[in-house]
XYZ file of C-alpha atoms in Angstrom:
662
model
C -33.401 -14.411 -5.578
C -32.843 -14.745 -9.295
C -35.160 -16.977 -11.246
C -33.648 -20.328 -12.032
C -33.283 -21.272 -15.659
C -35.609 -24.109 -16.696
C -33.821 -27.215 -17.729
C -34.814 -29.315 -20.681
C -35.762 -26.414 -22.988
C -35.392 -26.283 -26.759
C -31.880 -27.016 -27.914
C -30.298 -26.192 -31.250
C -29.350 -29.866 -31.590
C -33.044 -30.601 -32.396
C -32.494 -28.715 -35.665
C -29.622 -31.022 -36.558
C -31.786 -34.054 -35.722
C -34.734 -32.910 -37.858
C -32.513 -32.187 -40.857
C -30.829 -35.564 -40.477
C -34.170 -37.392 -40.441
C -35.298 -35.451 -43.529
C -32.174 -36.423 -45.462
C -32.564 -40.080 -44.486
C -36.217 -40.010 -45.594
C -35.230 -38.495 -48.918
C -32.660 -41.194 -49.465
C -35.241 -43.890 -48.736
C -37.667 -42.214 -51.102
C -35.369 -42.016 -54.078
C -34.019 -45.509 -53.511
C -37.338 -47.358 -53.649
C -36.055 -48.985 -56.857
C -32.486 -49.749 -57.743
C -30.790 -47.090 -59.896
C -27.959 -47.540 -62.361
C -26.635 -44.277 -63.781
C -23.780 -43.084 -66.001
C -25.148 -44.768 -69.155
C -24.805 -43.152 -72.571
C -27.578 -42.027 -74.958
C -26.254 -44.357 -77.681
C -26.902 -47.410 -75.494
C -30.514 -46.266 -75.005
C -30.973 -45.716 -78.757
C -29.710 -49.275 -79.528
C -32.096 -50.746 -76.948
C -35.023 -48.740 -78.364
C -34.255 -49.961 -81.890
C -34.150 -53.559 -80.609
C -37.549 -52.970 -78.910
C -35.943 -53.681 -75.513
C -37.349 -50.660 -73.625
C -40.838 -50.665 -72.141
C -40.937 -47.272 -70.411
C -39.044 -44.002 -70.791
C -39.426 -41.064 -68.305
C -38.036 -37.633 -69.097
C -37.304 -35.977 -65.707
C -37.133 -32.176 -65.441
C -36.314 -32.034 -69.189
C -32.664 -32.797 -68.400
C -32.355 -36.511 -67.536
C -33.957 -39.826 -68.507
C -35.069 -42.867 -66.511
C -35.900 -46.060 -68.470
C -36.828 -49.683 -67.742
C -36.004 -52.779 -69.791
C -38.538 -55.170 -71.259
C -38.019 -58.952 -71.355
C -36.763 -58.602 -74.914
C -34.346 -55.937 -73.784
C -32.959 -58.223 -71.093
C -32.305 -60.942 -73.692
C -30.711 -58.377 -76.009
C -28.356 -57.250 -73.245
C -27.303 -60.821 -72.436
C -26.282 -61.341 -76.081
C -24.397 -57.997 -76.335
C -20.757 -57.401 -75.343
C -18.680 -54.518 -73.950
C -19.438 -50.911 -72.948
C -22.575 -50.130 -70.954
C -23.913 -53.647 -71.479
C -21.482 -55.076 -68.938
C -22.763 -52.549 -66.373
C -26.354 -53.531 -67.133
C -25.524 -57.245 -66.793
C -24.066 -56.677 -63.314
C -27.205 -54.820 -62.302
C -29.406 -57.647 -63.613
C -27.480 -60.185 -61.565
C -28.089 -58.115 -58.400
C -31.791 -57.928 -59.270
C -32.123 -61.669 -59.080
C -30.917 -61.605 -55.458
C -33.213 -58.741 -54.407
C -36.867 -59.523 -54.997
C -39.550 -56.856 -55.384
C -37.249 -54.230 -56.879
C -37.151 -53.102 -60.488
C -33.989 -51.664 -61.967
C -34.194 -48.123 -63.305
C -31.434 -47.133 -65.686
C -30.577 -43.440 -65.811
C -28.974 -41.040 -68.235
C -28.149 -37.863 -66.322
C -27.652 -35.445 -69.216
C -29.520 -35.825 -72.496
C -28.572 -32.442 -73.966
C -31.193 -30.700 -76.106
C -34.628 -32.227 -75.413
C -35.973 -31.697 -78.992
C -33.025 -33.436 -80.650
C -33.302 -36.298 -78.121
C -36.986 -36.877 -78.982
C -36.245 -36.764 -82.720
C -33.562 -39.423 -82.289
C -36.014 -41.668 -80.435
C -38.645 -41.356 -83.184
C -36.107 -42.395 -85.816
C -35.578 -45.715 -83.923
C -39.308 -46.555 -84.037
C -39.115 -48.547 -80.851
C -41.983 -49.843 -78.766
C -42.124 -47.985 -75.424
C -44.192 -45.661 -73.251
C -43.016 -41.999 -73.143
C -43.697 -40.014 -69.943
C -42.569 -36.468 -69.108
C -42.563 -35.571 -65.366
C -41.184 -32.938 -63.039
C -39.480 -33.917 -59.737
C -40.699 -31.110 -57.512
C -38.952 -32.467 -54.444
C -35.505 -32.321 -56.019
C -36.147 -28.847 -57.394
C -37.266 -27.530 -54.025
C -34.349 -29.250 -52.328
C -31.900 -27.684 -54.767
C -33.082 -24.239 -53.650
C -33.359 -24.942 -49.908
C -30.247 -27.045 -49.400
C -27.650 -24.249 -49.960
C -29.457 -21.967 -47.515
C -29.705 -24.812 -44.999
C -25.974 -25.459 -45.227
C -25.205 -21.749 -44.719
C -27.496 -21.629 -41.656
C -25.855 -24.721 -40.159
C -22.375 -23.252 -40.690
C -23.483 -19.972 -39.093
C -24.901 -21.798 -36.046
C -21.692 -23.829 -35.743
C -19.478 -20.720 -35.906
C -21.585 -18.838 -33.394
C -21.485 -21.717 -30.926
C -17.709 -21.997 -31.320
C -17.399 -18.291 -30.571
C -19.460 -18.788 -27.419
C -16.975 -21.297 -26.042
C -19.048 -24.415 -26.231
C -22.595 -23.216 -26.195
C -22.811 -21.578 -22.813
C -25.687 -19.293 -22.018
C -28.666 -21.527 -22.437
C -27.947 -23.122 -25.775
C -27.640 -19.870 -27.687
C -24.504 -18.136 -28.830
C -22.681 -16.009 -26.295
C -22.051 -13.432 -28.970
C -25.500 -12.163 -28.071
C -24.653 -12.296 -24.344
C -21.346 -10.471 -24.655
C -22.549 -7.767 -22.293
C -23.238 -10.279 -19.527
C -21.018 -10.377 -16.463
C -18.233 -12.970 -16.375
C -18.090 -13.123 -12.598
C -17.535 -16.486 -10.942
C -20.261 -16.953 -8.359
C -19.642 -18.740 -5.075
C -23.153 -19.348 -3.802
C -24.562 -21.478 -0.997
C -23.144 -24.959 -1.221
C -20.342 -23.731 -3.507
C -17.560 -21.937 -1.687
C -13.807 -21.913 -1.449
C -11.999 -24.162 1.017
C -10.074 -21.166 2.384
C -11.176 -19.506 5.620
C -9.670 -16.952 8.006
C -7.848 -19.807 9.685
C -5.766 -20.114 6.530
C -4.593 -16.510 6.685
C -1.536 -15.950 8.839
C -0.528 -12.507 9.982
C -2.569 -9.643 8.515
C -4.074 -9.111 11.944
C -5.179 -5.513 11.344
C -6.561 -6.294 7.893
C -8.547 -9.227 9.235
C -10.215 -7.030 11.856
C -11.849 -4.871 9.190
C -12.620 -7.728 6.820
C -14.159 -9.821 9.587
C -16.379 -6.876 10.527
C -17.807 -6.838 7.000
C -18.451 -10.572 7.080
C -20.081 -10.305 10.506
C -22.388 -7.554 9.268
C -23.631 -9.765 6.466
C -24.171 -12.628 8.884
C -25.736 -10.539 11.678
C -26.761 -7.073 10.412
C -29.143 -6.428 13.318
C -26.180 -6.157 15.708
C -25.025 -3.021 13.857
C -28.266 -1.504 12.601
C -29.822 -1.430 16.069
C -27.486 1.351 17.110
C -27.726 3.176 13.784
C -24.444 1.999 12.235
C -23.984 1.548 8.529
C -21.586 -0.908 7.000
C -19.049 0.515 4.560
C -20.058 0.096 0.933
C -16.624 -0.961 -0.180
C -13.163 -1.893 1.015
C -9.982 -1.583 -1.033
C -7.113 -3.966 -0.303
C -3.819 -2.249 -1.119
C -0.328 -3.661 -0.851
C 2.717 -5.055 -2.641
C 2.383 -8.228 -4.739
C 2.335 -11.501 -2.818
C 1.190 -10.103 0.527
C -2.134 -11.941 0.575
C -4.786 -9.570 -0.807
C -6.453 -12.134 -3.057
C -6.093 -14.810 -0.381
C -7.905 -12.564 2.089
C -10.741 -12.141 -0.399
C -10.912 -15.915 -0.895
C -11.189 -16.291 2.873
C -14.107 -13.856 2.840
C -15.800 -16.022 0.199
C -15.270 -19.071 2.370
C -16.526 -17.393 5.562
C -19.334 -15.126 4.424
C -21.871 -17.834 3.502
C -23.453 -15.324 1.115
C -23.235 -15.136 -2.699
C -19.708 -14.046 -3.621
C -19.051 -12.637 -7.117
C -15.371 -12.859 -8.039
C -13.804 -11.441 -11.210
C -10.780 -9.547 -12.467
C -10.648 -5.965 -13.644
C -9.643 -7.125 -17.119
C -12.908 -9.128 -17.422
C -14.733 -5.879 -18.154
C -12.470 -4.988 -21.051
C -13.492 -6.090 -24.544
C -12.853 -5.034 -28.113
C -16.482 -3.972 -28.581
C -17.641 -0.515 -27.519
C -19.963 -0.399 -24.525
C -19.321 -3.970 -23.388
C -17.498 -2.985 -20.186
C -20.291 -0.714 -18.959
C -22.881 -3.349 -19.860
C -21.020 -6.001 -17.849
C -20.832 -3.678 -14.837
C -24.609 -3.150 -14.983
C -25.253 -6.860 -15.289
C -22.865 -7.648 -12.411
C -24.622 -5.293 -10.013
C -28.032 -6.469 -11.222
C -27.126 -10.055 -10.324
C -25.629 -8.975 -6.991
C -28.785 -7.004 -6.070
C -31.005 -9.996 -6.915
C -28.974 -12.193 -4.568
C -28.442 -9.585 -1.823
C -26.908 -9.709 0.702
C -23.860 -10.428 -1.430
C -20.210 -9.501 -1.955
C -18.511 -8.408 -5.183
C -14.737 -8.866 -5.408
C -12.806 -7.163 -8.229
C -9.169 -8.232 -8.398
C -6.613 -5.899 -10.025
C -9.118 -3.058 -10.178
C -6.463 -0.716 -11.592
C -7.207 -2.273 -15.013
C -10.428 -0.209 -15.175
C -10.014 2.253 -12.290
C -7.120 4.369 -13.554
C -7.444 8.096 -13.109
C -9.307 9.815 -15.941
C -7.765 12.642 -17.897
C -4.140 11.550 -17.483
C -2.079 11.750 -20.669
C -5.130 11.514 -22.903
C -3.089 12.425 -25.915
C -0.926 9.360 -25.545
C -3.327 6.816 -24.138
C -6.843 7.658 -25.159
C -9.310 4.930 -24.267
C -12.897 6.113 -23.958
C -14.151 2.564 -23.506
C -12.154 2.111 -20.271
C -13.406 5.448 -18.976
C -16.999 4.515 -19.810
C -16.567 1.332 -17.790
C -15.177 3.317 -14.854
C -18.029 5.851 -15.069
C -20.575 3.045 -14.955
C -18.799 1.493 -11.960
C -18.870 4.828 -10.121
C -22.576 5.203 -10.856
C -23.413 1.704 -9.669
C -21.392 2.058 -6.459
C -22.991 5.320 -5.387
C -25.718 6.527 -7.726
C -29.395 7.346 -7.203
C -30.147 3.645 -7.090
C -29.855 1.655 -3.901
C -27.320 -1.111 -3.448
C -28.577 -2.303 -0.128
C -26.823 -5.457 0.982
C -24.151 -5.346 -1.744
C -20.557 -4.870 -0.554
C -17.671 -4.320 -2.967
C -14.159 -5.578 -2.230
C -11.271 -4.742 -4.540
C -7.547 -5.439 -4.592
C -4.670 -3.615 -6.251
C -0.961 -2.960 -5.844
C -1.235 0.317 -7.785
C -3.423 2.459 -5.550
C -1.551 5.579 -6.672
C -3.004 5.373 -10.198
C -6.657 4.949 -9.162
C -9.201 7.671 -9.855
C -9.918 9.979 -6.911
C -13.676 9.597 -7.422
C -13.305 5.878 -6.853
C -11.428 6.404 -3.596
C -13.852 8.809 -1.914
C -16.070 7.981 1.036
C -19.290 6.350 -0.053
C -17.567 4.144 -2.593
C -14.464 2.604 -1.134
C -14.897 3.807 2.411
C -11.965 1.813 3.709
C -8.480 1.332 2.406
C -6.935 -1.714 4.016
C -3.164 -1.677 3.599
C -1.682 -5.166 3.439
C 2.009 -4.622 4.136
C 5.005 -6.923 3.937
C 5.040 -9.256 6.926
C 7.249 -8.344 9.863
C 9.368 -10.753 11.891
C 6.516 -12.228 13.932
C 4.200 -12.514 10.936
C 6.889 -14.283 8.907
C 7.178 -16.854 11.702
C 3.427 -17.493 11.539
C 3.590 -17.877 7.779
C 6.514 -20.287 8.034
C 4.632 -22.402 10.570
C 1.758 -22.837 8.133
C 3.816 -23.649 5.059
C 6.064 -26.033 6.986
C 3.133 -28.203 8.140
C 3.018 -30.463 5.047
C 6.850 -30.712 4.838
C 8.891 -33.407 6.589
C 11.428 -31.439 8.621
C 14.499 -32.345 10.619
C 13.893 -32.404 14.387
C 14.119 -29.077 16.209
C 14.301 -26.910 13.089
C 14.661 -23.295 14.235
C 11.752 -21.394 12.682
C 12.879 -18.177 14.408
C 16.178 -18.403 12.519
C 14.361 -18.776 9.187
C 12.200 -15.767 9.978
C 15.285 -13.612 10.697
C 16.992 -14.777 7.496
C 14.143 -13.610 5.248
C 13.651 -9.840 5.704
C 11.622 -8.295 2.905
C 10.040 -11.626 1.914
C 6.315 -11.590 1.180
C 3.948 -14.420 1.995
C 4.217 -15.726 -1.558
C 8.019 -15.594 -1.334
C 7.984 -17.636 1.880
C 5.681 -20.228 0.312
C 8.066 -20.461 -2.645
C 11.062 -20.721 -0.270
C 9.564 -23.679 1.613
C 8.759 -25.469 -1.618
C 12.216 -24.786 -3.060
C 13.880 -26.148 0.112
C 11.833 -29.342 -0.163
C 12.838 -29.702 -3.821
C 16.527 -29.259 -2.968
C 16.307 -31.859 -0.183
C 14.577 -34.353 -2.484
C 17.146 -33.656 -5.223
C 19.943 -34.562 -2.797
C 18.240 -37.797 -1.747
C 17.306 -36.630 1.758
C 14.293 -37.962 3.614
C 13.812 -34.751 5.614
C 14.358 -31.067 4.908
C 17.239 -29.595 6.866
C 18.350 -26.102 7.834
C 21.002 -26.017 5.099
C 18.342 -26.764 2.483
C 16.502 -23.601 3.474
C 19.721 -21.552 3.273
C 20.435 -22.992 -0.179
C 16.880 -22.162 -1.192
C 17.369 -18.531 -0.117
C 20.522 -18.341 -2.232
C 18.717 -19.973 -5.146
C 15.803 -17.550 -5.035
C 17.850 -14.370 -4.533
C 20.931 -15.066 -6.621
C 19.838 -17.726 -9.078
C 21.222 -21.141 -9.934
C 24.924 -21.851 -9.386
C 27.016 -22.208 -12.565
C 30.021 -24.168 -11.335
C 31.079 -25.176 -14.851
C 31.148 -21.640 -16.294
C 34.473 -20.950 -18.039
C 36.332 -18.067 -16.330
C 39.973 -17.135 -16.867
C 42.430 -16.827 -13.977
C 42.635 -13.052 -14.384
C 38.841 -12.696 -14.357
C 38.513 -14.902 -11.306
C 41.129 -12.844 -9.475
C 39.333 -9.588 -10.386
C 36.014 -11.010 -9.171
C 37.602 -12.150 -5.897
C 39.080 -8.701 -5.139
C 35.822 -7.019 -6.182
C 33.756 -9.104 -3.744
C 36.436 -8.797 -1.063
C 36.177 -5.000 -1.424
C 32.434 -5.139 -0.758
C 32.958 -7.376 2.268
C 35.740 -5.213 3.720
C 33.865 -1.922 3.464
C 30.629 -3.386 4.848
C 32.564 -4.850 7.778
C 34.394 -1.621 8.631
C 31.452 0.797 8.372
C 28.977 1.062 11.215
C 25.717 1.362 9.297
C 26.444 -1.060 6.450
C 24.338 -4.207 6.373
C 25.841 -7.187 8.270
C 27.564 -9.669 5.988
C 26.352 -13.258 5.775
C 28.453 -14.823 3.028
C 30.561 -14.012 -0.029
C 31.075 -16.260 -3.048
C 32.862 -16.050 -6.379
C 30.946 -18.988 -7.854
C 28.864 -17.626 -10.763
C 25.184 -17.570 -9.900
C 22.411 -16.429 -12.227
C 23.638 -13.434 -14.241
C 26.325 -12.431 -11.726
C 29.913 -13.667 -11.648
C 30.100 -13.260 -7.872
C 27.819 -12.276 -5.048
C 27.745 -11.099 -1.467
C 24.819 -11.776 0.850
C 23.861 -9.296 3.532
C 21.200 -9.351 6.202
C 19.588 -5.906 6.083
C 18.153 -4.386 9.237
C 14.404 -3.854 9.188
C 14.256 -0.082 9.666
C 11.219 2.152 9.716
C 13.308 5.236 8.911
C 16.792 5.664 7.472
C 19.263 8.417 8.326
C 21.722 10.183 6.026
C 24.677 8.380 7.639
C 23.079 4.970 6.972
C 22.476 5.810 3.318
C 26.037 7.072 2.856
C 27.516 3.930 4.428
C 25.414 1.749 2.100
C 26.602 3.741 -0.928
C 30.217 3.461 0.167
C 29.838 -0.297 0.657
C 28.353 -0.684 -2.838
C 31.317 1.207 -4.361
C 33.851 -0.885 -2.431
C 34.081 -3.457 -5.236
C 35.212 -0.984 -7.901
C 37.530 0.739 -5.414
C 39.237 -2.597 -4.625
C 39.803 -3.205 -8.359
C 41.447 0.217 -8.788
C 43.715 -0.219 -5.766
C 44.817 -3.752 -6.648
C 45.055 -3.668 -10.434
C 45.221 0.067 -11.186
C 42.239 -0.249 -13.539
C 38.490 -0.742 -13.327
C 36.052 -3.025 -15.175
C 32.383 -3.293 -16.119
C 31.717 -5.670 -13.228
C 30.348 -2.842 -11.076
C 27.318 -2.155 -13.311
C 24.668 -3.230 -10.803
C 26.521 -1.405 -8.009
C 26.614 1.835 -9.982
C 22.940 1.538 -10.887
C 21.994 1.102 -7.241
C 24.197 3.948 -6.044
C 22.988 6.368 -8.733
C 19.308 5.761 -7.946
C 20.028 6.137 -4.233
C 21.914 9.394 -4.750
C 19.155 10.920 -6.888
C 16.601 9.897 -4.261
C 18.631 11.547 -1.484
C 18.973 14.816 -3.415
C 15.623 15.212 -5.196
C 13.166 13.191 -3.091
C 14.255 12.888 0.542
C 15.576 16.445 0.881
C 18.950 15.345 2.302
C 21.088 17.827 0.349
C 22.153 21.119 1.934
C 22.508 23.005 -1.365
C 18.935 22.286 -2.497
C 17.492 22.388 0.986
C 14.354 20.815 2.327
C 12.563 20.260 -0.971
C 11.157 17.115 -2.577
C 10.173 16.654 -6.208
C 8.503 13.310 -5.603
C 5.154 12.948 -7.393
C 3.080 10.385 -5.509
C 0.168 10.730 -7.961
C 2.265 10.255 -11.082
C 0.899 13.395 -12.718
C 4.262 14.779 -13.829
C 5.359 11.792 -15.877
C 6.266 13.914 -18.905
C 7.212 17.195 -17.222
C 9.787 18.125 -14.610
C 8.512 20.108 -11.613
C 11.718 22.140 -11.516
C 13.751 24.437 -13.741
C 16.763 23.662 -15.893
C 19.030 25.353 -13.348
C 17.681 23.132 -10.583
C 18.127 20.086 -12.816
C 21.789 21.058 -13.338
C 22.267 21.477 -9.578
C 20.719 18.057 -8.905
C 23.087 16.408 -11.402
C 26.074 18.188 -9.870
C 25.164 17.232 -6.312
C 24.507 13.595 -7.265
C 27.884 13.340 -8.995
C 29.614 15.047 -6.052
C 27.902 12.723 -3.561
C 28.915 9.553 -5.427
C 32.510 10.674 -5.916
C 32.828 11.499 -2.210
C 31.736 8.015 -1.219
C 33.991 6.444 -3.837
C 36.984 8.364 -2.465
C 35.964 7.293 1.032
C 35.928 3.645 -0.103
C 39.418 4.101 -1.649
C 40.814 5.610 1.556
C 39.305 2.882 3.744
C 40.663 0.085 1.569
C 44.140 1.656 1.357
C 44.300 1.725 5.159
C 43.369 -1.979 5.276
C 45.017 -3.152 2.046
C 46.851 -6.055 3.735
C 43.605 -7.419 5.174
C 41.894 -6.947 1.801
C 44.573 -9.081 0.122
C 44.282 -11.783 2.794
C 40.506 -11.915 2.350
C 40.724 -12.062 -1.471
C 43.336 -14.843 -1.361
C 41.175 -16.854 1.017
C 38.212 -16.305 -1.279
C 40.239 -17.510 -4.279
C 41.204 -20.613 -2.352
C 37.811 -21.586 -0.845
C 35.453 -19.751 -3.297
C 33.044 -19.152 -0.414
C 33.673 -17.301 2.854
C 31.345 -16.610 5.780
C 31.010 -14.128 8.627
C 33.370 -16.193 10.794
C 36.167 -15.847 8.222
C 35.953 -12.059 8.358
C 36.081 -12.142 12.148
C 39.405 -14.017 11.966
C 40.922 -11.334 9.700
C 39.301 -8.105 10.944
C 38.181 -9.081 14.429
C 34.627 -8.612 15.741
C 32.677 -5.530 14.773
C 32.567 -3.051 17.654
C 29.038 -1.903 16.861
C 27.604 -5.361 16.127
C 24.491 -5.945 18.133
C 21.720 -8.433 18.125
C 18.633 -7.653 16.196
C 16.484 -5.373 18.316
C 13.327 -6.822 16.840
C 12.618 -10.028 18.659
C 10.093 -12.710 17.996
C 7.255 -12.236 20.436
C 5.811 -15.443 21.870
C 2.277 -15.897 20.663
C -0.259 -15.504 23.483
C -2.636 -18.351 23.948
C -5.668 -16.171 23.314
C -4.163 -13.717 20.864
C -6.540 -14.693 18.107
C -9.534 -13.502 20.133
C -8.146 -9.976 20.028
C -7.744 -10.091 16.270
C -10.470 -12.216 14.775
C -13.695 -13.857 15.955
C -13.452 -16.897 18.273
C -14.004 -19.229 15.317
C -10.738 -18.057 13.746
C -8.115 -18.902 16.378
C -5.566 -20.585 14.103
C -3.496 -18.444 11.758
C -2.074 -19.642 8.457
C -0.454 -18.174 5.399
C -0.803 -14.847 3.658
C 0.898 -16.073 0.482
């Protein structure tokens, strides 16, 4: 275990205290007698001539202190104006303060020789003393340096963020690790019970936690625990949450930090922080290190060095590689990391012996979404018999974070409308709000524009209804929402693979809006921008990535490692062929959309007119115009009832309740 820092040690504030006491003592010293300054030399000369001065002290050959005699006091009382009024006020104060003698001061006497000659001419009766004030001279030299030192200490402590690191400035501890430590008695409130879904990921993570708790169970048969596990997956799927659950369950020191915490403007800081992090982890072994967003320091070396040269980042990565699997031993230290950019990580970081396991945290499927909904709906007041299965089917492609946001948005909508409970419609409105944006009912749109939007959206709806593999329609609206003037909602099928026919039907459906404009008005508009963007990307993917083009054949130019960012892996002739085939593919589907709409032009007009009248149409409205879809079928993926003891197959007995992966 690391040695604990002794409390109550020397603090820099003692320096401030000592200097303060010294200044107070100096003030008391110099104010033993009352001082009156800012008097002129002429006033002193008049008092000397009148024999009213009993003692004159020349201090440091620059200033004069003098005291009045009894005759001088009487002389002052008889005199009027100038410095005499100041002296009279001082004499009045003297009568109220016993035991103090007033010292009158002239701060600048000019040339000392001339001053002494002027005094001799007055032939006064007084005692002349010349003295040197060593204290003030020493102070005049020391004080500037003291002020500079105090300012330096103040600046350094401000740079350290409030004096962390044992009272000294953190500028000297810049190479120290910034990891947040969750030690015994200090852990997160999140456990595996708070992680819904992620069954496969939890199996491997739980195994690591169990090894730290009970290593003998594994070592007895000669097994070795993996040195590291990399959590990979899209944003919002629960990677960081899973790591937090490990911190809450492990009951061992847990070092948590981000990949960007290693990066600093000073050279060598990143590598130094890596060394310090592993040093601390080894001292507290068994322990876990969690590095979030590791792609900040783990990017592949040697890529595009001419454009993005950063030796400091590479030095940090090299040090991390050495610490994870060098000549030194890291017994009892396990490294967890999370990223959504596994494709850019260095291959040396991914090899066995460093990150032995790659745990892919995928988007939740239908059953996992139901589990996530059940967790996030617990704190929300719901209407009776709310169908959670329906909500799960309405949110394909939603991550855990998206579902958490959806539940919160539905509650906000219900509260905004003055409801006491959240209803099914609130969740549907929340889905529309998240996907499409906020409704803009007051947006100014001309009659011609509204008509064009209605026929555009009706074209999408018609094509998607008449084609077998197009996504089932949910609703169509011409109310502006977000950046769009109209929108159509579809419920995409959750497919593992996609055929050529399915892709072509989706392209044709996307081009149905522009095709409807051309058929109805004889002209096209810019309203199909997003449709064209989607179709173009899809066509290029079909031709150059998926190998679905007969002319090019079964070839793919997809670069999963991102190494050909600035070069094309094919010739200029091939590039020309790709462009030709993409254009041909899009035009074929556009002509197909035109032909389909011309055959059903009367139904298209009916649908557009209904849309202009009601502004919103649903699946039922299309069934009245077109009839039921012949190939419509229920979703093959069904929600599987959760077995009573399912959790025992996935996680340890202590983790029977699942929660969210948001």
